[in-house]
């Protein structure tokens, strides 16, 4: 039960910690927590960080995670978001981006001028419930995911919990969210320590 003491010691440090000034060792504390605690506890802490008014909006943090994720993680997130909002939302976002500012012609370079249409075609082929593959997910820019995540949260706020479940399985990736988010996650678990 030495791991329980170690986990308890970590959580003790976050019972009254402010997210605006997280401890310098918050990343290493989070590593200990993520290695020792059940994934459901990591997910619950992450959900609290996503919902906090002391962190950026959920959609922005989801975009950060997406940008650092591997193709499999990206496709899992996109498929979950698309199941919530439907493929038409992604189609509208990609079409706006392809048209460019002020609905002008398609922009050259990057994903403009057919690249976005190709991505959209790859996503939408195969019927009403699209499945984004890891290869296709790697082509979607994080800022597109931010827009889709914002729409998904409006439609169904529980999307935060489902995204948290995905990324709780990859706790090393969560460091990209920064010390405040990690401190909030640890603080939430410090409050609920009896359920661990």
Coordinates of C-alpha atoms in Angstrom, one line a residue:
X1 CA 0.0 0.0 0.0
X2 CA 3.0 2.3 -0.4
X3 CA 1.5 3.6 -3.6
X4 CA -1.6 4.7 -1.7
X5 CA 0.5 6.8 0.7
X6 CA 2.4 8.3 -2.2
X7 CA -0.9 9.2 -4.0
X8 CA -2.3 10.6 -0.7
X9 CA 0.9 12.7 -0.3
X10 CA 0.4 14.2 -3.7
X11 CA -3.3 14.9 -3.2
X12 CA -2.6 16.6 0.1
X13 CA -0.6 19.2 -1.7
X14 CA -3.6 20.2 -3.8
X15 CA -6.4 20.4 -1.3
X16 CA -6.1 24.2 -1.1
X17 CA -3.9 25.0 -4.1
X18 CA -4.8 27.9 -6.4
X19 CA -4.8 27.2 -10.1
X20 CA -3.5 30.6 -10.7
X21 CA -0.3 29.7 -8.9
X22 CA 0.2 26.0 -9.2
X23 CA 3.2 24.5 -7.5
X24 CA 6.4 24.2 -9.5
X25 CA 6.3 20.4 -9.3
X26 CA 2.7 20.1 -10.6
X27 CA 3.8 18.1 -13.7
X28 CA 5.7 15.5 -11.7
X29 CA 2.9 15.4 -9.1
X30 CA 0.5 14.8 -12.0
X31 CA 2.7 12.0 -13.3
X32 CA 2.6 10.2 -10.0
X33 CA -1.2 10.7 -9.8
X34 CA -1.8 9.5 -13.3
X35 CA 0.4 6.4 -12.8
X36 CA -1.2 5.4 -9.5
X37 CA -4.8 6.5 -9.7
X38 CA -7.5 4.6 -11.7
X39 CA -8.2 6.1 -15.2
X40 CA -11.7 7.1 -14.1
X41 CA -10.1 9.4 -11.5
X42 CA -7.8 10.9 -14.1
X43 CA -10.8 11.5 -16.4
X44 CA -12.8 13.1 -13.6
X45 CA -10.0 15.5 -12.8
X46 CA -9.6 16.3 -16.5
X47 CA -13.3 17.0 -16.8
X48 CA -13.0 19.5 -13.9
X49 CA -10.1 21.2 -15.6
X50 CA -12.1 21.5 -18.9
X51 CA -15.0 23.0 -17.0
X52 CA -13.1 25.4 -14.8
X53 CA -13.4 29.1 -15.3
X54 CA -9.6 29.3 -14.4
X55 CA -8.6 27.5 -17.6
X56 CA -9.2 28.3 -21.3
X57 CA -12.4 27.1 -22.9
X58 CA -12.9 23.4 -23.4
X59 CA -12.7 23.8 -27.2
X60 CA -9.3 25.5 -27.0
X61 CA -7.9 22.8 -24.7
X62 CA -9.4 20.1 -26.8
X63 CA -7.6 21.7 -29.8
X64 CA -4.3 21.7 -27.9
X65 CA -4.6 18.1 -27.0
X66 CA -5.6 17.2 -30.6
X67 CA -2.5 19.1 -31.9
X68 CA -0.2 16.9 -29.9
X69 CA -2.1 13.6 -30.2
X70 CA -1.2 10.7 -32.4
X71 CA -3.5 9.8 -35.4
X72 CA -5.4 7.2 -33.4
X73 CA -6.2 9.6 -30.6
X74 CA -7.1 12.3 -33.1
X75 CA -9.5 10.0 -34.9
X76 CA -11.1 8.9 -31.7
X77 CA -11.7 12.5 -30.7
X78 CA -13.0 13.5 -34.1
X79 CA -15.3 10.6 -34.4
X80 CA -16.7 11.4 -31.0
X81 CA -17.2 15.0 -31.9
X82 CA -18.8 14.2 -35.2
X83 CA -21.2 11.7 -33.5
X84 CA -22.4 14.6 -31.4
X85 CA -22.7 17.4 -34.0
X86 CA -23.0 15.4 -37.2
X87 CA -20.8 15.7 -40.3
X88 CA -22.6 18.8 -41.6
X89 CA -20.9 21.0 -39.0
X90 CA -17.5 19.8 -40.1
X91 CA -18.5 20.3 -43.7
X92 CA -19.6 23.9 -43.0
X93 CA -16.3 24.7 -41.1
X94 CA -14.1 23.2 -43.8
X95 CA -16.1 25.0 -46.5
X96 CA -15.7 28.4 -44.7
X97 CA -12.0 27.8 -44.4
X98 CA -11.6 26.8 -48.1
X99 CA -13.4 29.9 -49.2
X100 CA -11.2 32.0 -47.0
X101 CA -11.9 35.5 -45.6
X102 CA -15.0 37.3 -46.7
X103 CA -16.2 34.3 -48.7
X104 CA -13.6 35.0 -51.4
X105 CA -12.1 32.4 -53.7
X106 CA -10.2 29.4 -52.3
X107 CA -6.8 30.3 -50.8
X108 CA -3.7 28.9 -52.1
X109 CA -1.2 26.9 -50.0
X110 CA -1.9 24.9 -46.9
X111 CA -5.2 23.1 -47.1
X112 CA -7.0 25.5 -49.4
X113 CA -7.9 24.9 -53.1
X114 CA -9.2 21.3 -52.9
X115 CA -7.2 19.9 -49.9
X116 CA -10.1 20.6 -47.5
X117 CA -12.6 19.2 -50.0
X118 CA -10.5 16.0 -50.3
X119 CA -10.4 15.7 -46.5
X120 CA -14.1 16.2 -46.3
X121 CA -14.7 13.7 -49.1
X122 CA -12.6 11.1 -47.2
X123 CA -14.6 11.7 -44.0
X124 CA -18.1 11.7 -45.6
X125 CA -17.6 8.7 -47.9
X126 CA -19.3 5.6 -46.7
X127 CA -22.6 6.7 -45.4
X128 CA -24.4 8.7 -42.8
X129 CA -22.1 7.9 -39.8
X130 CA -18.7 8.9 -41.0
X131 CA -15.6 7.3 -39.4
X132 CA -12.5 9.4 -39.5
X133 CA -9.4 7.3 -39.9
X134 CA -6.1 8.2 -38.2
X135 CA -4.6 9.2 -41.6
X136 CA -7.4 11.6 -42.3
X137 CA -7.4 12.9 -38.8
X138 CA -3.8 13.8 -39.1
X139 CA -4.8 16.2 -42.0
X140 CA -7.3 18.2 -39.9
X141 CA -5.9 21.4 -38.4
X142 CA -6.3 21.8 -34.6
X143 CA -8.2 25.1 -35.1
X144 CA -10.9 23.2 -37.1
X145 CA -11.2 20.8 -34.2
X146 CA -11.6 23.8 -31.9
X147 CA -14.6 25.0 -33.8
X148 CA -16.1 21.5 -33.9
X149 CA -15.5 21.0 -30.2
X150 CA -17.2 24.4 -29.5
X151 CA -20.3 23.3 -31.4
X152 CA -20.3 19.8 -29.8
X153 CA -20.2 21.4 -26.3
X154 CA -23.1 23.6 -27.2
X155 CA -25.1 20.7 -28.4
X156 CA -24.2 18.2 -25.7
X157 CA -22.1 19.4 -22.7
X158 CA -21.4 15.8 -21.7
X159 CA -19.0 15.6 -24.6
X160 CA -16.4 17.0 -22.1
X161 CA -16.7 13.8 -20.1
X162 CA -16.3 11.6 -23.1
X163 CA -13.2 13.5 -24.4
X164 CA -11.8 13.3 -20.9
X165 CA -12.2 9.5 -21.0
X166 CA -10.1 9.3 -24.2
X167 CA -7.3 11.5 -22.9
X168 CA -7.2 9.9 -19.4
X169 CA -5.7 6.9 -21.1
X170 CA -2.8 9.1 -22.3
X171 CA -1.9 11.2 -19.2
X172 CA 1.5 12.2 -20.6
X173 CA -0.3 14.2 -23.3
X174 CA -2.2 16.2 -20.7
X175 CA 0.9 18.2 -19.7
X176 CA 0.3 20.4 -22.8
X177 CA -2.7 21.9 -21.0
X178 CA -0.4 23.6 -18.5
X179 CA 0.1 23.8 -14.8
X180 CA -3.3 25.4 -14.0
X181 CA -5.3 22.6 -15.6
X182 CA -3.2 20.0 -13.9
X183 CA -3.5 21.7 -10.5
X184 CA -7.3 21.8 -11.0
X185 CA -7.4 18.1 -11.9
X186 CA -5.4 17.2 -8.8
X187 CA -7.4 19.5 -6.6
X188 CA -10.6 17.9 -7.8
X189 CA -9.2 14.5 -6.9
X190 CA -8.0 15.8 -3.5
X191 CA -11.6 16.7 -2.8
X192 CA -12.8 13.2 -3.8
X193 CA -9.9 11.1 -2.4
X194 CA -12.2 8.8 -0.5
X195 CA -13.5 7.4 -3.8
X196 CA -10.1 6.5 -5.2

